[in-house]
Tab-separated table of C-alpha atoms in Angstrom:
chain	number	residue	atom	x	y	z
X	1	MET	CA	66.849	126.401	43.749
X	2	SER	CA	70.017	126.105	45.824
X	3	PHE	CA	70.263	125.133	49.481
X	4	PRO	CA	72.962	126.003	52.022
X	5	PRO	CA	75.456	123.114	52.331
X	6	ARG	CA	75.115	123.241	56.125
X	7	PHE	CA	71.350	122.625	55.838
X	8	LEU	CA	71.906	119.677	53.464
X	9	ASP	CA	74.516	118.194	55.840
X	10	GLU	CA	72.081	118.474	58.745
X	11	LEU	CA	69.319	116.880	56.670
X	12	ARG	CA	71.516	113.903	55.751
X	13	ASP	CA	72.542	113.530	59.411
X	14	ARG	CA	68.925	113.536	60.587
X	15	ILE	CA	67.680	110.967	58.075
X	16	GLY	CA	68.672	107.373	58.815
X	17	LEU	CA	69.619	106.084	55.358
X	18	ALA	CA	68.923	102.419	56.159
X	19	ASP	CA	65.548	103.340	57.677
X	20	LEU	CA	64.656	105.466	54.656
X	21	ILE	CA	65.604	102.817	52.101
X	22	GLY	CA	64.205	100.030	54.306
X	23	GLN	CA	60.722	101.454	53.734
X	24	ARG	CA	61.058	100.452	50.060
X	25	VAL	CA	63.544	97.566	50.118
X	26	LYS	CA	63.901	94.630	52.494
X	27	LEU	CA	67.407	95.092	53.906
X	28	THR	CA	69.543	92.570	55.766
X	29	ARG	CA	72.527	93.582	57.864
X	30	LYS	CA	75.808	92.150	56.545
X	31	GLY	CA	78.614	93.230	58.868
X	32	ARG	CA	78.937	97.003	58.641
X	33	GLU	CA	76.511	97.327	55.724
X	34	PHE	CA	72.967	96.386	54.704
X	35	SER	CA	72.092	94.514	51.542
X	36	GLY	CA	68.961	93.768	49.548
X	37	LEU	CA	67.468	93.463	46.077
X	38	CYS	CA	68.039	96.592	44.026
X	39	PRO	CA	64.863	98.690	43.613
X	40	PHE	CA	66.155	100.142	40.346
X	41	HIS	CA	66.507	96.970	38.262
X	42	ASN	CA	65.225	93.401	38.355
X	43	GLU	CA	67.532	90.937	40.075
X	44	LYS	CA	67.263	87.664	41.974
X	45	THR	CA	70.539	87.871	43.905
X	46	PRO	CA	71.065	90.959	46.095
X	47	SER	CA	73.686	93.342	44.753
X	48	PHE	CA	72.348	96.489	46.410
X	49	THR	CA	74.182	97.739	49.532
X	50	VAL	CA	73.594	100.557	52.025
X	51	ASN	CA	76.503	101.972	54.021
X	52	GLU	CA	74.943	103.884	56.914
X	53	GLU	CA	78.315	105.034	58.257
X	54	LYS	CA	79.381	106.670	54.979
X	55	GLY	CA	75.856	107.762	54.056
X	56	PHE	CA	75.480	106.203	50.600
X	57	TYR	CA	73.860	103.295	48.742
X	58	HIS	CA	75.388	101.434	45.792
X	59	CYS	CA	74.218	98.728	43.413
X	60	PHE	CA	76.945	96.534	41.929
X	61	GLY	CA	74.506	95.356	39.273
X	62	CYS	CA	73.214	98.550	37.671
X	63	GLY	CA	75.604	101.087	39.192
X	64	ALA	CA	72.951	103.127	41.025
X	65	HIS	CA	74.676	105.219	43.682
X	66	GLY	CA	73.794	108.130	45.935
X	67	ASP	CA	72.759	109.440	49.324
X	68	ALA	CA	69.350	109.957	50.951
X	69	ILE	CA	68.520	112.833	48.612
X	70	GLY	CA	69.633	110.886	45.538
X	71	PHE	CA	67.603	107.845	46.579
X	72	THR	CA	64.456	109.927	47.038
X	73	MET	CA	64.976	111.561	43.639
X	74	GLN	CA	65.603	108.251	41.899
X	75	ILE	CA	62.909	106.146	43.558
X	76	ASP	CA	60.119	108.729	43.219
X	77	GLY	CA	61.227	110.609	40.110
X	78	LEU	CA	61.589	113.903	41.955
X	79	SER	CA	63.727	116.909	41.218
X	80	PHE	CA	66.487	117.814	43.662
X	81	PRO	CA	64.460	120.598	45.369
X	82	GLU	CA	61.402	118.333	45.602
X	83	ALA	CA	63.433	115.541	47.200
X	84	VAL	CA	65.008	117.956	49.679
X	85	GLU	CA	61.601	119.339	50.655
X	86	ARG	CA	60.168	115.831	51.148
X	87	LEU	CA	63.061	114.738	53.361
X	88	ALA	CA	62.945	118.005	55.309
X	89	ASP	CA	59.265	117.372	56.015
X	90	LEU	CA	60.101	113.807	57.099
X	91	ALA	CA	62.877	115.049	59.399
X	92	GLY	CA	60.794	117.919	60.755
X	93	VAL	CA	63.232	120.662	59.773
X	94	PRO	CA	62.258	123.879	57.946
X	95	VAL	CA	63.634	124.439	54.469
X	96	PRO	CA	65.618	127.699	54.362
X	97	ALA	CA	64.695	130.132	51.640
X	98	ALA	CA	67.527	130.607	49.183
X	99	SER	CA	68.926	134.121	49.140
X	100	PRO	CA	72.143	135.843	48.105
X	101	ALA	CA	72.981	136.291	51.795
X	102	GLU	CA	72.664	132.555	52.441
X	103	ARG	CA	74.842	131.759	49.450
X	104	GLU	CA	77.463	134.124	50.842
X	105	ARG	CA	77.183	132.464	54.250
X	106	ALA	CA	77.676	129.032	52.668
X	107	LYS	CA	80.807	130.309	50.926
X	108	ALA	CA	82.061	131.761	54.226
X	109	GLU	CA	81.466	128.447	56.017
X	110	ALA	CA	83.494	126.595	53.377
X	111	THR	CA	86.360	129.020	54.029
X	112	GLN	CA	86.035	128.500	57.791
X	113	HIS	CA	86.284	124.721	57.330
X	114	GLN	CA	89.552	125.215	55.472
X	115	ILE	CA	90.897	127.468	58.232
X	116	VAL	CA	90.047	125.090	61.090
X	117	GLU	CA	91.526	122.200	59.117
X	118	ALA	CA	94.741	124.191	58.635
X	119	ALA	CA	94.891	124.883	62.386
X	120	THR	CA	94.324	121.197	63.149
X	121	ARG	CA	97.238	120.183	60.942
X	122	TRP	CA	99.485	122.797	62.526
X	123	PHE	CA	98.627	121.667	66.077
X	124	GLU	CA	99.294	118.039	65.039
X	125	ALA	CA	102.690	118.968	63.612
X	126	GLU	CA	103.595	120.849	66.794
X	127	LEU	CA	102.710	117.853	68.960
X	128	HIS	CA	104.962	115.573	66.930
X	129	GLY	CA	107.800	118.116	66.782
X	130	PRO	CA	110.357	119.276	69.384
X	131	ALA	CA	107.956	121.800	70.973
X	132	GLY	CA	105.442	119.068	71.724
X	133	ARG	CA	107.656	116.714	73.750
X	134	GLY	CA	106.067	117.649	77.067
X	135	ALA	CA	102.529	117.334	75.656
X	136	MET	CA	103.377	113.978	74.076
X	137	ALA	CA	104.789	112.752	77.395
X	138	TYR	CA	101.556	113.806	79.111
X	139	LEU	CA	99.463	111.828	76.590
X	140	ARG	CA	101.732	108.786	76.932
X	141	ASP	CA	101.429	108.993	80.727
X	142	ARG	CA	97.663	108.959	80.272
X	143	GLY	CA	98.052	105.639	78.454
X	144	LEU	CA	97.369	106.739	74.875
X	145	ALA	CA	98.978	104.824	72.029
X	146	GLU	CA	100.400	106.510	68.942
X	147	ASN	CA	97.593	105.273	66.683
X	148	THR	CA	94.995	106.657	69.122
X	149	ILE	CA	96.719	110.051	69.186
X	150	ARG	CA	96.721	110.161	65.397
X	151	ARG	CA	93.184	108.801	65.061
X	152	PHE	CA	91.758	111.621	67.190
X	153	ARG	CA	94.158	114.128	65.562
X	154	LEU	CA	95.437	115.390	68.907
X	155	GLY	CA	97.808	118.330	68.834
X	156	PHE	CA	99.681	120.911	70.871
X	157	ALA	CA	99.463	124.705	71.111
X	158	PRO	CA	102.829	126.170	72.216
X	159	ASP	CA	102.892	128.685	75.068
X	160	ASP	CA	103.372	131.585	72.670
X	161	ARG	CA	100.891	134.418	72.178
X	162	ALA	CA	101.295	134.493	68.405
X	163	ALA	CA	102.659	131.120	67.216
X	164	LEU	CA	99.482	129.979	65.461
X	165	LYS	CA	98.757	133.505	64.259
X	166	ARG	CA	102.143	133.749	62.550
X	167	ALA	CA	101.837	130.284	61.019
X	168	LEU	CA	98.368	130.719	59.505
X	169	ILE	CA	98.844	134.303	58.359
X	170	GLY	CA	102.013	132.964	56.730
X	171	GLN	CA	99.759	130.554	54.813
X	172	GLY	CA	97.786	133.507	53.435
X	173	ILE	CA	94.836	133.401	55.870
X	174	ALA	CA	93.581	136.848	56.838
X	175	GLU	CA	93.637	137.803	60.520
X	176	PRO	CA	89.883	138.679	60.710
X	177	LEU	CA	89.031	135.175	59.521
X	178	LEU	CA	91.161	133.682	62.301
X	179	VAL	CA	89.279	135.806	64.846
X	180	GLU	CA	85.955	134.673	63.359
X	181	ALA	CA	87.063	131.026	63.621
X	182	GLY	CA	87.720	131.484	67.344
X	183	LEU	CA	91.456	130.911	66.973
X	184	LEU	CA	92.521	134.453	67.863
X	185	ILE	CA	91.257	136.826	70.539
X	186	ARG	CA	91.016	140.486	69.599
X	187	PRO	CA	91.087	142.762	72.683
X	188	ASP	CA	88.552	145.585	72.940
X	189	ASP	CA	91.353	148.132	73.087
X	190	ALA	CA	93.940	148.709	70.379
X	191	ARG	CA	96.289	145.896	71.427
X	192	PRO	CA	97.143	143.226	68.814
X	193	SER	CA	95.143	139.996	68.568
X	194	TYR	CA	96.669	136.876	70.130
X	195	ASP	CA	96.271	133.083	70.095
X	196	ARG	CA	93.324	131.787	72.129
X	197	PHE	CA	95.011	128.447	72.877
X	198	ARG	CA	98.478	128.516	74.452
X	199	GLY	CA	100.414	125.835	76.333
X	200	ARG	CA	97.646	123.284	75.834
X	201	VAL	CA	97.080	119.784	74.509
X	202	MET	CA	94.587	120.246	71.680
X	203	PHE	CA	91.496	118.115	71.006
X	204	PRO	CA	89.885	118.831	67.621
X	205	ILE	CA	86.079	118.806	67.750
X	206	LEU	CA	84.650	117.278	64.568
X	207	ASP	CA	81.239	117.571	62.955
X	208	GLY	CA	79.152	114.570	61.910
X	209	ARG	CA	81.129	114.254	58.671
X	210	GLY	CA	84.472	114.140	60.485
X	211	ARG	CA	85.571	117.702	59.675
X	212	PRO	CA	87.264	119.813	62.386
X	213	ILE	CA	85.032	122.721	63.403
X	214	ALA	CA	86.429	123.779	66.806
X	215	PHE	CA	88.863	122.820	69.569
X	216	GLY	CA	89.135	121.953	73.214
X	217	GLY	CA	92.444	122.547	74.934
X	218	ARG	CA	93.784	121.146	78.223
X	219	ILE	CA	96.436	123.203	79.965
X	220	LEU	CA	99.771	121.578	80.762
X	221	GLY	CA	100.827	122.283	84.323
X	222	ALA	CA	99.136	124.758	86.649
X	223	GLY	CA	96.659	127.325	85.432
X	224	GLU	CA	93.002	128.077	84.852
X	225	PRO	CA	90.819	127.223	83.161
X	226	LYS	CA	91.942	123.612	83.069
X	227	TYR	CA	89.931	123.023	79.875
X	228	LEU	CA	89.150	125.711	77.319
X	229	ASN	CA	86.771	125.342	74.366
X	230	SER	CA	86.406	127.400	71.209
X	231	PRO	CA	83.684	130.045	71.398
X	232	ASP	CA	80.581	129.717	69.235
X	233	THR	CA	81.474	130.427	65.600
X	234	PRO	CA	79.728	130.154	62.218
X	235	LEU	CA	80.638	126.434	62.292
X	236	PHE	CA	80.338	125.614	65.977
X	237	ASN	CA	77.622	125.697	68.619
X	238	LYS	CA	78.691	123.710	71.666
X	239	GLY	CA	75.127	122.690	72.573
X	240	ARG	CA	74.572	121.045	69.185
X	241	VAL	CA	77.762	118.959	68.893
X	242	LEU	CA	79.011	115.817	70.618
X	243	PHE	CA	82.746	115.204	70.918
X	244	GLY	CA	83.657	111.923	69.206
X	245	LEU	CA	80.418	111.663	67.216
X	246	ALA	CA	81.990	110.893	63.841
X	247	ALA	CA	84.328	108.262	65.320
X	248	ALA	CA	81.461	106.670	67.281
X	249	ARG	CA	79.022	106.355	64.395
X	250	ARG	CA	79.928	102.857	63.191
X	251	ALA	CA	80.225	101.205	66.610
X	252	ALA	CA	77.028	102.842	67.890
X	253	THR	CA	75.084	101.652	64.851
X	254	GLU	CA	76.399	98.117	65.209
X	255	ARG	CA	75.956	97.846	68.998
X	256	LYS	CA	72.701	99.845	69.082
X	257	ARG	CA	73.893	101.893	72.048
X	258	LEU	CA	75.776	105.126	72.617
X	259	LEU	CA	77.880	105.702	75.724
X	260	VAL	CA	77.771	109.317	76.934
X	261	VAL	CA	80.653	110.406	79.196
X	262	GLU	CA	81.814	113.772	80.539
X	263	GLY	CA	85.255	114.501	79.080
X	264	TYR	CA	87.525	114.304	76.045
X	265	MET	CA	89.914	111.860	77.703
X	266	ASP	CA	87.011	109.610	78.750
X	267	VAL	CA	85.944	109.331	75.099
X	268	ILE	CA	89.461	108.648	73.854
X	269	ALA	CA	90.403	106.175	76.597
X	270	LEU	CA	87.197	104.171	76.124
X	271	ALA	CA	87.605	104.138	72.338
X	272	GLN	CA	91.150	102.810	72.763
X	273	ALA	CA	89.833	100.130	75.152
X	274	GLY	CA	87.329	98.911	72.547
X	275	PHE	CA	84.299	101.058	73.367
X	276	GLY	CA	84.193	103.024	70.142
X	277	GLU	CA	80.555	104.018	70.650
X	278	THR	CA	81.454	106.817	73.095
X	279	VAL	CA	80.767	110.564	72.927
X	280	ALA	CA	80.773	113.538	75.317
X	281	PRO	CA	79.039	116.906	75.576
X	282	LEU	CA	81.339	119.894	75.570
X	283	GLY	CA	81.636	121.021	79.153
X	284	THR	CA	77.913	121.657	79.596
X	285	ALA	CA	74.852	119.658	80.620
X	286	LEU	CA	73.572	117.333	77.897
X	287	THR	CA	71.183	119.360	75.710
X	288	GLU	CA	68.023	118.363	73.853
X	289	ASP	CA	69.875	118.727	70.540
X	290	GLN	CA	72.660	116.435	71.753
X	291	LEU	CA	70.135	113.844	72.938
X	292	ALA	CA	68.505	113.914	69.500
X	293	LEU	CA	71.923	113.514	67.836
X	294	GLY	CA	72.645	110.485	70.007
X	295	TRP	CA	69.307	108.809	69.360
X	296	ARG	CA	69.810	109.162	65.627
X	297	LEU	CA	72.807	106.836	66.004
X	298	ALA	CA	71.392	104.353	68.513
X	299	PRO	CA	68.144	103.778	70.435
X	300	ASP	CA	69.879	103.297	73.802
X	301	LEU	CA	71.854	106.108	75.467
X	302	VAL	CA	73.963	104.994	78.439
X	303	LEU	CA	75.056	107.876	80.681
X	304	CYS	CA	78.456	107.131	82.257
X	305	PHE	CA	79.148	110.237	84.326
X	306	ASP	CA	81.781	110.538	87.038
X	307	GLY	CA	81.204	108.808	90.365
X	308	ASP	CA	81.007	111.998	92.440
X	309	GLY	CA	78.401	114.583	93.383
X	310	ALA	CA	78.997	116.650	90.236
X	311	GLY	CA	78.575	113.554	88.086
X	312	ARG	CA	75.277	112.668	89.751
X	313	ARG	CA	73.986	116.220	89.312
X	314	ALA	CA	74.966	116.138	85.622
X	315	ALA	CA	73.100	112.840	85.245
X	316	LEU	CA	69.952	114.291	86.831
X	317	ARG	CA	70.070	117.322	84.506
X	318	ALA	CA	70.408	115.000	81.502
X	319	ILE	CA	67.496	112.841	82.713
X	320	ASP	CA	65.357	115.952	83.230
X	321	ARG	CA	65.908	116.939	79.593
X	322	ALA	CA	65.441	113.402	78.261
X	323	LEU	CA	62.120	112.576	79.932
X	324	PRO	CA	59.877	114.777	77.730
X	325	VAL	CA	61.123	113.002	74.595
X	326	LEU	CA	61.619	109.506	76.034
X	327	SER	CA	59.646	106.736	74.296
X	328	ALA	CA	59.619	102.984	73.841
X	329	GLU	CA	62.091	103.482	70.952
X	330	LYS	CA	64.357	105.995	72.755
X	331	SER	CA	65.768	104.835	76.061
X	332	VAL	CA	68.220	106.181	78.628
X	333	ARG	CA	70.167	104.124	81.150
X	334	LEU	CA	72.466	105.276	83.899
X	335	VAL	CA	75.773	103.746	85.004
X	336	ALA	CA	76.838	104.280	88.613
X	337	LEU	CA	80.640	104.568	88.548
X	338	PRO	CA	82.555	103.865	91.769
X	339	GLN	CA	83.047	106.935	93.980
X	340	GLY	CA	85.950	109.033	92.740
X	341	GLU	CA	86.292	107.176	89.430
X	342	ASP	CA	85.696	108.338	85.886
X	343	PRO	CA	85.655	106.143	82.753
X	344	ASP	CA	89.249	107.080	81.885
X	345	SER	CA	90.646	106.133	85.304
X	346	LEU	CA	88.559	102.957	85.428
X	347	VAL	CA	89.858	101.505	82.167
X	348	ARG	CA	93.431	102.561	82.933
X	349	THR	CA	93.442	100.717	86.275
X	350	GLY	CA	91.074	97.834	85.568
X	351	GLY	CA	91.073	97.513	81.780
X	352	ALA	CA	88.092	96.917	79.504
X	353	ALA	CA	86.799	94.139	81.780
X	354	ALA	CA	86.308	96.578	84.674
X	355	PHE	CA	84.259	98.892	82.504
X	356	GLU	CA	82.235	96.004	81.058
X	357	THR	CA	81.315	95.025	84.622
X	358	VAL	CA	80.082	98.540	85.338
X	359	LEU	CA	78.133	98.675	82.072
X	360	ALA	CA	76.371	95.429	82.935
X	361	SER	CA	74.814	97.190	85.942
X	362	ALA	CA	73.397	100.109	83.924
X	363	ALA	CA	69.998	100.977	85.390
X	364	PRO	CA	66.899	102.036	83.453
X	365	VAL	CA	66.171	105.698	83.978
X	366	SER	CA	63.106	104.894	86.117
X	367	ARG	CA	65.197	102.930	88.613
X	368	ALA	CA	67.956	105.549	88.556
X	369	ILE	CA	65.475	108.292	89.493
X	370	ARG	CA	63.964	106.149	92.240
X	371	ASP	CA	67.350	105.294	93.748
X	372	ILE	CA	68.633	108.880	93.627
X	373	GLU	CA	65.477	110.267	95.224
X	374	ALA	CA	65.294	107.524	97.878
X	375	ALA	CA	68.936	108.163	98.823
X	376	ALA	CA	67.806	111.481	100.306
X	377	GLY	CA	66.510	109.418	103.262
X	378	GLY	CA	63.724	110.229	105.708
X	379	LEU	CA	61.676	107.202	104.694
X	380	GLU	CA	61.119	105.864	108.211
X	381	ALA	CA	58.064	108.092	108.697
X	382	PRO	CA	54.894	108.028	106.572
X	383	GLU	CA	55.344	111.737	105.808
X	384	GLY	CA	58.797	111.089	104.357
X	385	ARG	CA	57.495	108.287	102.164
X	386	ALA	CA	54.635	110.529	100.999
X	387	ARG	CA	57.122	113.256	100.036
X	388	LEU	CA	59.150	110.696	98.088
X	389	ALA	CA	56.012	109.494	96.273
X	390	GLU	CA	55.150	113.055	95.276
X	391	ARG	CA	58.676	113.704	93.979
X	392	LEU	CA	58.505	110.528	91.903
X	393	ARG	CA	55.105	111.517	90.507
X	394	GLY	CA	56.673	114.860	89.571
X	395	TRP	CA	59.340	113.083	87.534
X	396	SER	CA	56.707	110.888	85.861
X	397	ARG	CA	54.627	113.888	84.846
X	398	LYS	CA	57.567	115.141	82.747
X	399	LEU	CA	56.997	112.259	80.316
X	400	ALA	CA	55.042	113.257	77.211
X	401	ASP	CA	54.505	109.615	76.172
X	402	ARG	CA	51.343	108.705	78.104
X	403	THR	CA	51.860	104.940	77.888
X	404	LEU	CA	55.382	105.298	79.247
X	405	GLN	CA	54.125	107.703	81.914
X	406	ARG	CA	51.691	105.078	83.194
X	407	GLU	CA	54.485	102.492	83.320
X	408	PHE	CA	56.681	104.881	85.323
């Protein structure tokens, strides 16, 4: 039985490898890895390691090596399909039935990965070439170093309706595939297709394995929209991806927290300042799927939204979605940024120390709700205090965890 590669990738992402193996082997953290006695041969000195970031285990004694599926097969003597079904049950995801159509879709997704990777490389080359001088100057003015620009694979889309189209068709990629990947727009009338991204700094959006699957583009100069994302494609659904997730994995696992900000530049600026455990939703309110993605990396999500009215409203929407799945093992805290500041501007003007100071004041979600609701005022009269109490009870009733609900 074969399984779609996308399903297997999601399964590996959902299963914490150290948690899975830790049920059978006593593991001790050693820097970026875990180590313990190998479960596959007798030994007195640990030679078995688990690399959560890269998603594999390895024994230097007997040579055992694999991922979550391989470990389940090896430890329990299961076939590949049996191991996949067991892990899917553990992760709470349905196993797709194999079909010729699904095999075709898997083949199409592999092609799409190649196309988006080709576009990423082309945008990178444009940024570092003569056409990208203005975009590079913009990034330098925003304080980004060369190694940061290359690490996040930033690029540039020239202000030309067919520059990318010509380049990728010249590489042998068919035009319909470029439309499907969200790189070209095909008008409803008979006019030719044209590049979606033009005159923009390009931010590749990566999946959990670090592969480009979509783009965000910021316009240079005047124009709307200021930021433009890829549409949903066979590879990309904006409500199920976090920008910066792959780069944040190691730091989030080590620090046991994940910082959630609003924009691409916030993620990149904080990573450059030493806060590698930073991600962002893609121009929308934080979704349930994105919350689940974050909690798989770290038990503590710290929301660092902009210090303005829009930022506070975004925080409340995120809290509203988090409460039904909040538990003692999954927490949310809220950072109150100074009025008019965002994480990018804060670290550029005050450095890492300024952001550390703000992080130290992160409030538990219960206190954040209380403070936001109380700020509405009207508490001088008993009726106003009663209305506040009822609003707070309403928030508490959203909690599915009854113990936590009582504490709230």
